[in-house]
Amino acid sequence: MSEPLVVMRDVNKHFGDLHVLQDINLEVDKGEVVILIGPSGSGKSTLCRTINRLETFESGSISIDGKELPEEGKELAALRADVGMVFQSFNLFAHKTILENVTLGPIKVRGTKKADAEKRARELLDRVGIGHQAEKYPAQLSGGQQQRVAIARSLAMDPKVMLFDEPTSALDPEMINEVLDVMVELAKSGMTMIVVTHEMGFARKAANRVVFLSDGQIVEQATPEEFFTNPTSDRAKDFLGKILTH
Amino acid sequence: MVDILRNYDILGAFWVTIQLSVLSAVGALVIGTVVAVFRVSPVGVLRVIGSLYVNLIRNTPLTLLMASSILGLSFVLGLSISDQATRNAYWWAVIMLAVYHAAFVCEALRSGVNTIPAGQAEAARSIGLTFGQSMREVLLPQAFRGAIAPLGSTLIALIKNTTVAAVILGTAESAGLLAQITENEGASLGTFFIFALGFVILTLPLGIATTNLSRRLAVKR
């Protein structure tokens, strides 16, 4: 039995007086797809962002593939290279073409040759359906297309685990599915994924486990089917009641 | 009027003005970029050094910096760049112009950095780029594009401020020569017009060019 890929132990974080993460303990196995769900302000995005230290935390530890997160500097950069991250607002590099967005990491961080990086980038862009737009700039693409490029940019680093911080929340409704389709395919290919989302269709189709957070605490964990049909905690029932009744 | 043009090397003086402008502009851009990186770095000490530099230099009159370079640094402390007095003054003028305008270049760049959404830096870090790489590859290129217009204003100010170098350069550059002509030949509107035209020729195209460039290179979001 090998060690889980991501291990969080007693992680605590405050934003001023707000105790935004309270003694978080979470383990994610290799190949597992975990959904973080919870009301606004529950700390789910913060939790996701602490895993690659875009947010600092005060106490506790987080390790990835057996290595504990370093504080800052080159070691942290090296570790971040192994952790893909997809943001709500895409964050493609605005001054670079789509192709350059995907090849920047491999060339600068992994030291891949430009020609090899471009070949791989085109394969990944084809995989997410943006292959024919490689020479365009991010602002020329729709939100859904930009988000698929962002996924390809992360994949180009061959990450051990991918974090998704509300990847479809900034998208127009008709573009949500094109992004979710890519994510479902990724989950099926065996990628370890931690996803902050309210997309229950995606959770049912692709997730192994749903983690419900409220007020900075993990309140409940279950399979998607169990969680959505038969939640045990009052807070989860209350939350699901609010998002399911309209 | 014709006598003045024949007897004084006005073109030569403007050539010195151009040299001072180009050399100190390059210096100011290099120093200003370094100071700007200091000011946005995650290391507290560097941020303090950066802001000390900007506040100290920006609030000191350029004439004072010019005079103190020759009187203080060169004559008293013996920091001489060249044995030849005019070369020494020339290089001190370049250094002081560069050091002074670097503070303004830094602030122009920092305002450029501030136009970049925080997500760009986060995305750069999350693919494993180090602080230096994020700066070089993602933040500074966008900051320069956002800062072209204010950088243009700084360069125009620099060109006009080269006239302050007359304090230590004497008649070698345009403002010094103008003073000498006025002294010898009496003040005339014609002479002033020639020198004013010289500066317009130097600065106006630069302003038009940077405005166009900033429009063409603007990062679309």
Short mmCIF file of C-alpha atoms in Angstrom, two decimals:
data_model
loop_
_atom_site.label_atom_id
_atom_site.label_comp_id
_atom_site.label_asym_id
_atom_site.label_seq_id
_atom_site.Cartn_x
_atom_site.Cartn_y
_atom_site.Cartn_z
CA MET A 1 0.00 0.00 0.00
CA SER A 2 1.63 3.17 -1.14
CA GLU A 3 1.27 6.57 0.47
CA PRO A 4 -1.59 8.75 -0.87
CA LEU A 5 -0.50 11.33 -3.47
CA VAL A 6 -1.73 14.40 -1.61
CA VAL A 7 -1.78 14.45 2.18
CA MET A 8 -2.99 17.41 4.25
CA ARG A 9 -2.47 17.19 8.01
CA ASP A 10 -4.06 19.60 10.52
CA VAL A 11 -3.84 22.56 8.15
CA ASN A 12 -4.94 25.87 9.66
CA LYS A 13 -5.24 29.30 8.10
CA HIS A 14 -6.70 32.66 9.11
CA PHE A 15 -7.69 35.68 7.06
CA GLY A 16 -7.46 38.21 9.86
CA ASP A 17 -10.05 37.09 12.40
CA LEU A 18 -11.66 34.61 10.05
CA HIS A 19 -10.49 31.04 10.65
CA VAL A 20 -10.82 30.02 7.03
CA LEU A 21 -9.25 26.55 7.27
CA GLN A 22 -9.74 24.63 10.52
CA ASP A 23 -7.68 21.49 11.14
CA ILE A 24 -8.06 20.23 7.60
CA ASN A 25 -7.11 16.58 7.13
CA LEU A 26 -7.45 15.24 3.62
CA GLU A 27 -5.85 12.45 1.64
CA VAL A 28 -6.14 11.99 -2.10
CA ASP A 29 -4.96 8.78 -3.74
CA LYS A 30 -3.30 8.49 -7.11
CA GLY A 31 -5.90 8.48 -9.86
CA GLU A 32 -8.65 9.69 -7.55
CA VAL A 33 -11.03 12.51 -8.53
CA VAL A 34 -12.17 14.54 -5.54
CA ILE A 35 -14.80 17.28 -5.64
CA LEU A 36 -14.68 20.10 -3.08
CA ILE A 37 -18.13 21.52 -2.57
CA GLY A 38 -19.63 23.95 -0.08
CA PRO A 39 -21.32 27.30 0.42
CA SER A 40 -19.61 30.52 -0.60
CA GLY A 41 -16.95 31.44 1.95
CA SER A 42 -16.60 27.87 3.19
CA GLY A 43 -12.89 27.82 2.33
CA LYS A 44 -13.02 25.40 -0.60
CA SER A 45 -11.09 27.65 -3.00
CA THR A 46 -8.58 28.53 -0.30
CA LEU A 47 -8.10 24.83 0.43
CA CYS A 48 -7.48 24.15 -3.24
CA ARG A 49 -4.97 27.00 -3.49
CA THR A 50 -2.98 25.98 -0.40
CA ILE A 51 -2.12 22.68 -2.10
CA ASN A 52 0.39 24.47 -4.34
CA ARG A 53 0.98 27.26 -1.83
CA LEU A 54 -0.63 30.05 -3.81
CA GLU A 55 -2.11 30.58 -0.36
CA THR A 56 0.13 30.28 2.68
CA PHE A 57 -1.03 28.44 5.78
CA GLU A 58 -0.03 28.83 9.40
CA SER A 59 0.19 25.35 10.83
CA GLY A 60 0.00 21.76 9.70
CA SER A 61 1.64 20.18 6.70
CA ILE A 62 0.88 19.34 3.10
CA SER A 63 2.86 16.78 1.16
CA ILE A 64 2.67 15.78 -2.47
CA ASP A 65 3.97 12.38 -3.55
CA GLY A 66 5.75 12.04 -0.19
CA LYS A 67 7.47 15.44 -0.40
CA GLU A 68 6.45 18.16 2.02
CA LEU A 69 5.72 21.61 0.55
CA PRO A 70 8.74 23.87 0.95
CA GLU A 71 8.25 27.49 2.04
CA GLU A 72 9.52 29.42 -0.98
CA GLY A 73 12.20 29.49 -3.62
CA LYS A 74 13.40 27.03 -6.26
CA GLU A 75 12.22 23.89 -4.47
CA LEU A 76 8.68 25.22 -4.28
CA ALA A 77 8.82 26.18 -7.96
CA ALA A 78 9.94 22.63 -8.81
CA LEU A 79 7.08 21.18 -6.80
CA ARG A 80 4.54 23.51 -8.38
CA ALA A 81 5.67 22.27 -11.78
CA ASP A 82 4.26 18.85 -10.80
CA VAL A 83 0.92 20.31 -9.71
CA GLY A 84 -1.31 21.59 -12.51
CA MET A 85 -3.67 24.45 -11.72
CA VAL A 86 -6.69 25.68 -13.64
CA PHE A 87 -8.20 28.97 -12.51
CA GLN A 88 -11.70 30.39 -12.59
CA SER A 89 -10.52 33.31 -14.74
CA PHE A 90 -8.28 31.17 -17.05
CA ASN A 91 -5.22 33.42 -16.55
CA LEU A 92 -3.67 32.70 -19.92
CA PHE A 93 -0.57 34.81 -20.52
CA ALA A 94 -2.14 37.71 -22.39
CA HIS A 95 0.94 38.75 -24.40
CA LYS A 96 1.74 35.26 -25.68
CA THR A 97 0.08 33.17 -28.38
CA ILE A 98 -1.89 30.05 -27.49
CA LEU A 99 1.04 27.87 -28.56
CA GLU A 100 3.53 29.94 -26.52
CA ASN A 101 1.23 29.71 -23.49
CA VAL A 102 1.44 25.92 -23.64
CA THR A 103 5.17 25.66 -24.42
CA LEU A 104 6.47 28.24 -21.90
CA GLY A 105 6.51 25.87 -18.91
CA PRO A 106 8.06 22.87 -20.68
CA ILE A 107 10.79 25.03 -22.27
CA LYS A 108 11.69 27.17 -19.24
CA VAL A 109 11.01 24.79 -16.37
CA ARG A 110 11.60 21.33 -17.85
CA GLY A 111 14.27 22.38 -20.33
CA THR A 112 12.45 20.72 -23.23
CA LYS A 113 13.70 21.60 -26.74
CA LYS A 114 11.47 24.16 -28.48
CA ALA A 115 10.58 21.86 -31.39
CA ASP A 116 9.65 18.98 -29.05
CA ALA A 117 7.64 21.29 -26.79
CA GLU A 118 5.72 22.64 -29.77
CA LYS A 119 4.98 19.17 -31.12
CA ARG A 120 3.63 18.09 -27.74
CA ALA A 121 1.70 21.37 -27.33
CA ARG A 122 -0.03 20.86 -30.68
CA GLU A 123 -1.00 17.33 -29.67
CA LEU A 124 -2.48 18.63 -26.41
CA LEU A 125 -4.26 21.49 -28.15
CA ASP A 126 -5.75 18.98 -30.62
CA ARG A 127 -6.84 16.87 -27.68
CA VAL A 128 -8.79 19.79 -26.17
CA GLY A 129 -10.05 20.86 -29.60
CA ILE A 130 -8.10 24.12 -30.05
CA GLY A 131 -5.44 22.81 -32.46
CA HIS A 132 -6.39 25.14 -35.32
CA GLN A 133 -6.15 28.29 -33.16
CA ALA A 134 -2.59 27.83 -31.90
CA GLU A 135 -1.30 31.08 -33.41
CA LYS A 136 -4.03 33.29 -31.93
CA TYR A 137 -3.83 35.36 -28.76
CA PRO A 138 -5.97 34.56 -25.68
CA ALA A 139 -8.22 37.61 -26.11
CA GLN A 140 -9.29 36.28 -29.54
CA LEU A 141 -10.76 33.11 -28.01
CA SER A 142 -14.03 32.52 -26.19
CA GLY A 143 -14.03 31.78 -22.46
CA GLY A 144 -14.61 28.08 -22.97
CA GLN A 145 -11.77 27.89 -25.49
CA GLN A 146 -9.44 29.81 -23.18
CA GLN A 147 -10.21 27.44 -20.32
CA ARG A 148 -9.46 24.42 -22.52
CA VAL A 149 -6.11 26.02 -23.43
CA ALA A 150 -5.45 26.54 -19.72
CA ILE A 151 -6.03 22.81 -19.18
CA ALA A 152 -3.64 22.00 -22.03
CA ARG A 153 -1.06 24.38 -20.53
CA SER A 154 -1.22 22.45 -17.24
CA LEU A 155 -1.11 19.08 -18.97
CA ALA A 156 2.03 20.09 -20.88
CA MET A 157 3.93 19.91 -17.57
CA ASP A 158 2.89 16.25 -17.06
CA PRO A 159 1.54 17.03 -13.61
CA LYS A 160 1.07 14.38 -10.92
CA VAL A 161 -2.13 16.03 -9.77
CA MET A 162 -4.35 18.77 -11.18
CA LEU A 163 -6.21 21.41 -9.20
CA PHE A 164 -9.32 23.06 -10.64
CA ASP A 165 -10.53 26.19 -8.85
CA GLU A 166 -14.12 26.72 -10.04
CA PRO A 167 -13.14 26.13 -13.68
CA THR A 168 -16.62 26.77 -15.13
CA SER A 169 -17.90 29.56 -12.86
CA ALA A 170 -16.81 32.40 -15.16
CA LEU A 171 -18.22 30.77 -18.30
CA ASP A 172 -21.40 31.43 -20.22
CA PRO A 173 -23.78 28.46 -19.83
CA GLU A 174 -23.33 27.19 -23.39
CA MET A 175 -19.58 26.90 -22.89
CA ILE A 176 -19.62 24.97 -19.63
CA ASN A 177 -20.06 21.57 -21.25
CA GLU A 178 -17.12 21.86 -23.64
CA VAL A 179 -14.86 22.36 -20.61
CA LEU A 180 -16.53 19.66 -18.53
CA ASP A 181 -16.20 17.19 -21.42
CA VAL A 182 -12.44 17.73 -21.43
CA MET A 183 -12.35 17.26 -17.65
CA VAL A 184 -14.40 14.04 -17.79
CA GLU A 185 -12.06 12.66 -20.43
CA LEU A 186 -9.10 13.63 -18.25
CA ALA A 187 -10.61 11.89 -15.24
CA LYS A 188 -11.16 8.73 -17.29
CA SER A 189 -7.53 8.79 -18.41
CA GLY A 190 -6.53 8.31 -14.77
CA MET A 191 -5.45 11.85 -13.84
CA THR A 192 -5.56 12.68 -10.13
CA MET A 193 -7.87 15.68 -9.81
CA ILE A 194 -9.05 17.98 -7.04
CA VAL A 195 -11.93 20.08 -8.31
CA VAL A 196 -13.79 22.96 -6.68
CA THR A 197 -17.12 23.01 -8.48
CA HIS A 198 -20.88 23.01 -8.11
CA GLU A 199 -21.38 21.04 -11.32
CA MET A 200 -23.23 18.02 -10.00
CA GLY A 201 -23.44 16.38 -13.39
CA PHE A 202 -19.66 16.33 -13.52
CA ALA A 203 -19.43 15.07 -9.94
CA ARG A 204 -21.78 12.18 -10.69
CA LYS A 205 -20.07 11.29 -13.97
CA ALA A 206 -16.42 11.56 -13.00
CA ALA A 207 -15.80 11.90 -9.27
CA ASN A 208 -14.83 9.18 -6.80
CA ARG A 209 -15.53 11.28 -3.74
CA VAL A 210 -17.28 14.49 -2.71
CA VAL A 211 -15.81 16.50 0.16
CA PHE A 212 -18.28 18.95 1.69
CA LEU A 213 -16.84 22.01 3.44
CA SER A 214 -18.60 24.53 5.60
CA ASP A 215 -17.11 27.36 7.70
CA GLY A 216 -13.57 26.13 7.09
CA GLN A 217 -14.19 22.55 8.18
CA ILE A 218 -14.60 19.30 6.32
CA VAL A 219 -18.09 18.32 7.39
CA GLU A 220 -18.78 15.28 5.29
CA GLN A 221 -17.15 12.98 2.73
CA ALA A 222 -18.96 10.45 0.58
CA THR A 223 -19.32 9.08 -2.92
CA PRO A 224 -21.23 11.47 -5.21
CA GLU A 225 -24.29 9.20 -5.33
CA GLU A 226 -24.44 8.91 -1.54
CA PHE A 227 -23.77 12.61 -0.92
CA PHE A 228 -26.35 13.98 -3.33
CA THR A 229 -29.13 11.51 -2.50
CA ASN A 230 -28.53 10.90 1.17
CA PRO A 231 -26.41 13.54 2.95
CA THR A 232 -25.91 12.87 6.65
CA SER A 233 -25.06 16.27 8.13
CA ASP A 234 -27.60 19.05 8.61
CA ARG A 235 -25.36 21.60 6.97
CA ALA A 236 -25.02 19.47 3.83
CA LYS A 237 -28.80 18.88 3.73
CA ASP A 238 -29.39 22.60 4.09
CA PHE A 239 -26.85 23.43 1.37
CA LEU A 240 -28.16 20.84 -1.08
CA GLY A 241 -31.70 21.98 -0.38
CA LYS A 242 -30.75 25.48 -1.45
CA ILE A 243 -28.99 24.53 -4.68
CA LEU A 244 -31.36 21.76 -5.76
CA THR A 245 -34.75 23.33 -5.20
CA HIS A 246 -34.81 25.76 -8.11
CA MET B 1 21.91 85.62 -37.35
CA VAL B 2 24.02 84.04 -40.10
CA ASP B 3 27.13 85.04 -38.15
CA ILE B 4 25.89 83.20 -35.10
CA LEU B 5 25.24 80.08 -37.13
CA ARG B 6 28.71 80.37 -38.69
CA ASN B 7 30.66 81.22 -35.55
CA TYR B 8 29.12 78.78 -33.09
CA ASP B 9 28.91 74.99 -33.42
CA ILE B 10 25.20 74.67 -32.69
CA LEU B 11 24.86 71.29 -34.43
CA GLY B 12 27.84 70.03 -32.43
CA ALA B 13 26.22 71.15 -29.20
CA PHE B 14 22.99 69.35 -30.11
CA TRP B 15 25.01 66.27 -31.01
CA VAL B 16 26.31 66.28 -27.42
CA THR B 17 22.72 66.70 -26.20
CA ILE B 18 21.74 63.63 -28.25
CA GLN B 19 24.66 61.61 -26.91
CA LEU B 20 23.79 62.56 -23.32
CA SER B 21 20.15 61.64 -23.98
CA VAL B 22 20.82 58.23 -25.55
CA LEU B 23 23.50 57.11 -23.10
CA SER B 24 21.64 58.19 -19.98
CA ALA B 25 18.31 56.83 -21.33
CA VAL B 26 19.88 53.37 -21.68
CA GLY B 27 21.32 53.67 -18.17
CA ALA B 28 18.02 54.90 -16.73
CA LEU B 29 16.08 52.02 -18.34
CA VAL B 30 18.50 49.43 -16.95
CA ILE B 31 18.73 50.89 -13.43
CA GLY B 32 15.00 51.70 -13.38
CA THR B 33 14.09 48.11 -14.32
CA VAL B 34 16.29 46.71 -11.56
CA VAL B 35 14.80 49.09 -8.99
CA ALA B 36 11.27 48.24 -10.20
CA VAL B 37 11.98 44.52 -9.72
CA PHE B 38 13.23 45.36 -6.21
CA ARG B 39 10.02 47.26 -5.49
CA VAL B 40 7.74 44.34 -6.40
CA SER B 41 9.99 41.53 -5.11
CA PRO B 42 8.80 39.20 -2.34
CA VAL B 43 11.90 40.08 -0.26
CA GLY B 44 11.15 42.87 2.22
CA VAL B 45 14.70 44.28 2.34
CA LEU B 46 14.78 44.72 -1.44
CA ARG B 47 11.40 46.49 -1.38
CA VAL B 48 12.73 48.92 1.24
CA ILE B 49 15.90 49.58 -0.78
CA GLY B 50 13.80 50.16 -3.90
CA SER B 51 11.45 52.61 -2.27
CA LEU B 52 14.32 54.44 -0.53
CA TYR B 53 16.05 54.88 -3.90
CA VAL B 54 12.95 56.23 -5.59
CA ASN B 55 12.00 58.62 -2.81
CA LEU B 56 15.52 59.89 -2.23
CA ILE B 57 16.47 60.42 -5.88
CA ARG B 58 13.10 61.61 -7.14
CA ASN B 59 12.92 64.34 -4.50
CA THR B 60 16.44 65.69 -5.02
CA PRO B 61 16.81 68.51 -7.57
CA LEU B 62 18.77 67.36 -10.63
CA THR B 63 20.97 70.48 -10.48
CA LEU B 64 22.01 69.46 -6.98
CA LEU B 65 22.84 65.92 -8.13
CA MET B 66 24.85 67.31 -11.07
CA ALA B 67 26.84 69.74 -8.95
CA SER B 68 27.46 67.23 -6.17
CA SER B 69 28.80 64.66 -8.63
CA ILE B 70 31.63 66.94 -9.71
CA LEU B 71 32.13 68.93 -6.51
CA GLY B 72 31.55 66.12 -4.04
CA LEU B 73 32.21 62.76 -5.64
CA SER B 74 34.88 63.81 -8.11
CA PHE B 75 36.79 66.71 -6.47
CA VAL B 76 36.44 65.86 -2.78
CA LEU B 77 36.29 62.06 -2.83
CA GLY B 78 38.55 61.77 -5.89
CA LEU B 79 36.19 59.48 -7.83
CA SER B 80 37.42 60.42 -11.26
CA ILE B 81 36.24 58.68 -14.43
CA SER B 82 38.71 60.35 -16.78
CA ASP B 83 41.89 62.39 -16.26
CA GLN B 84 40.61 64.82 -18.83
CA ALA B 85 38.35 67.32 -17.05
CA THR B 86 35.76 67.61 -19.85
CA ARG B 87 35.49 63.79 -20.30
CA ASN B 88 35.14 63.42 -16.53
CA ALA B 89 32.31 65.95 -16.42
CA TYR B 90 30.68 64.35 -19.48
CA TRP B 91 30.51 60.88 -17.92
CA TRP B 92 29.40 62.21 -14.55
CA ALA B 93 26.59 64.03 -16.36
CA VAL B 94 25.54 60.76 -18.05
CA ILE B 95 25.61 58.88 -14.74
CA MET B 96 23.60 61.50 -12.86
CA LEU B 97 21.00 61.79 -15.63
CA ALA B 98 20.66 57.99 -15.63
CA VAL B 99 20.46 57.70 -11.84
CA TYR B 100 17.92 60.52 -11.59
CA HIS B 101 15.58 59.32 -14.36
CA ALA B 102 15.83 55.70 -13.22
CA ALA B 103 13.55 56.68 -10.33
CA PHE B 104 10.90 57.83 -12.82
CA VAL B 105 11.42 54.80 -15.08
CA CYS B 106 10.91 52.59 -12.02
CA GLU B 107 7.63 54.28 -11.16
CA ALA B 108 6.42 54.09 -14.78
CA LEU B 109 7.20 50.36 -14.82
CA ARG B 110 5.59 49.81 -11.46
CA SER B 111 2.41 51.43 -12.71
CA GLY B 112 2.72 49.04 -15.68
CA VAL B 113 3.05 46.08 -13.32
CA ASN B 114 -0.04 47.25 -11.47
CA THR B 115 -2.10 47.03 -14.67
CA ILE B 116 -1.42 43.27 -14.80
CA PRO B 117 -4.11 41.15 -13.14
CA ALA B 118 -2.86 39.13 -10.13
CA GLY B 119 -3.85 35.94 -11.93
CA GLN B 120 -0.99 36.34 -14.43
CA ALA B 121 1.61 36.03 -11.67
CA GLU B 122 -0.30 33.15 -10.06
CA ALA B 123 -0.49 31.27 -13.35
CA ALA B 124 3.23 31.85 -13.92
CA ARG B 125 4.09 30.48 -10.49
CA SER B 126 1.71 27.56 -10.80
CA ILE B 127 3.48 26.17 -13.89
CA GLY B 128 6.71 26.18 -11.86
CA LEU B 129 8.41 29.38 -13.01
CA THR B 130 10.72 30.91 -10.39
CA PHE B 131 10.31 34.55 -9.35
CA GLY B 132 13.00 35.62 -11.83
CA GLN B 133 11.45 33.62 -14.67
CA SER B 134 7.95 34.94 -13.94
CA MET B 135 9.36 38.46 -14.06
CA ARG B 136 11.26 37.95 -17.32
CA GLU B 137 8.71 35.88 -19.19
CA VAL B 138 5.35 37.09 -17.97
CA LEU B 139 5.32 40.25 -15.84
CA LEU B 140 7.98 42.60 -17.24
CA PRO B 141 7.02 42.15 -20.92
CA GLN B 142 3.45 43.08 -20.04
CA ALA B 143 4.61 45.87 -17.70
CA PHE B 144 6.77 47.43 -20.45
CA ARG B 145 3.86 47.35 -22.88
CA GLY B 146 1.58 48.99 -20.32
CA ALA B 147 4.28 51.52 -19.42
CA ILE B 148 5.31 52.69 -22.92
CA ALA B 149 3.31 55.93 -22.75
CA PRO B 150 4.59 57.02 -19.30
CA LEU B 151 8.11 55.85 -20.29
CA GLY B 152 7.83 58.13 -23.33
CA SER B 153 7.03 61.08 -21.08
CA THR B 154 10.01 60.21 -18.89
CA LEU B 155 12.34 60.06 -21.91
CA ILE B 156 11.08 63.43 -23.18
CA ALA B 157 11.70 64.91 -19.74
CA LEU B 158 15.17 63.33 -19.80
CA ILE B 159 16.05 64.93 -23.14
CA LYS B 160 15.04 68.37 -21.85
CA ASN B 161 16.77 67.75 -18.53
CA THR B 162 20.10 67.16 -20.29
CA THR B 163 20.27 70.98 -20.31
CA VAL B 164 20.93 70.82 -16.57
CA ALA B 165 24.25 69.17 -17.43
CA ALA B 166 25.39 72.66 -18.53
CA VAL B 167 26.07 73.21 -14.83
CA ILE B 168 29.11 70.96 -15.08
CA LEU B 169 29.67 70.66 -18.86
CA GLY B 170 29.88 74.34 -19.69
CA THR B 171 29.34 75.17 -23.36
CA ALA B 172 29.71 71.64 -24.73
CA GLU B 173 25.97 70.95 -24.91
CA SER B 174 23.11 73.05 -26.25
CA ALA B 175 21.93 74.95 -23.14
CA GLY B 176 25.50 75.90 -22.24
CA LEU B 177 26.12 77.12 -25.77
CA LEU B 178 22.89 79.14 -25.73
CA ALA B 179 24.05 80.87 -22.56
CA GLN B 180 27.41 81.63 -24.16
CA ILE B 181 25.84 83.04 -27.34
CA THR B 182 23.52 85.21 -25.25
CA GLU B 183 26.49 86.40 -23.24
CA ASN B 184 28.60 87.28 -26.29
CA GLU B 185 26.06 88.44 -28.83
CA GLY B 186 23.19 89.66 -26.66
CA ALA B 187 19.82 88.01 -26.28
CA SER B 188 17.82 87.59 -29.48
CA LEU B 189 14.55 85.95 -30.28
CA GLY B 190 16.15 84.24 -33.29
CA THR B 191 18.75 82.41 -31.21
CA PHE B 192 16.16 81.23 -28.71
CA PHE B 193 13.98 80.03 -31.59
CA ILE B 194 16.80 77.95 -33.09
CA PHE B 195 17.43 76.17 -29.79
CA ALA B 196 13.75 75.70 -29.06
CA LEU B 197 13.29 74.20 -32.54
CA GLY B 198 16.20 71.84 -31.85
CA PHE B 199 14.43 70.42 -28.81
CA VAL B 200 11.10 70.17 -30.58
CA ILE B 201 12.81 68.13 -33.32
CA LEU B 202 14.25 65.81 -30.68
CA THR B 203 11.17 65.36 -28.51
CA LEU B 204 8.09 65.60 -30.72
CA PRO B 205 8.75 62.46 -32.83
CA LEU B 206 9.55 60.54 -29.67
CA GLY B 207 6.18 61.47 -28.18
CA ILE B 208 4.32 60.49 -31.36
CA ALA B 209 6.29 57.23 -31.65
CA THR B 210 5.66 56.11 -28.07
CA THR B 211 1.96 56.96 -28.30
CA ASN B 212 1.63 54.87 -31.46
CA LEU B 213 3.72 52.06 -30.03
CA SER B 214 1.71 51.91 -26.83
CA ARG B 215 -1.47 51.63 -28.88
CA ARG B 216 -0.04 48.94 -31.16
CA LEU B 217 1.57 46.83 -28.43
CA ALA B 218 -1.24 47.16 -25.88
CA VAL B 219 -1.98 43.78 -24.29
CA LYS B 220 -5.57 42.83 -25.09
CA ARG B 221 -7.42 41.25 -22.20
#
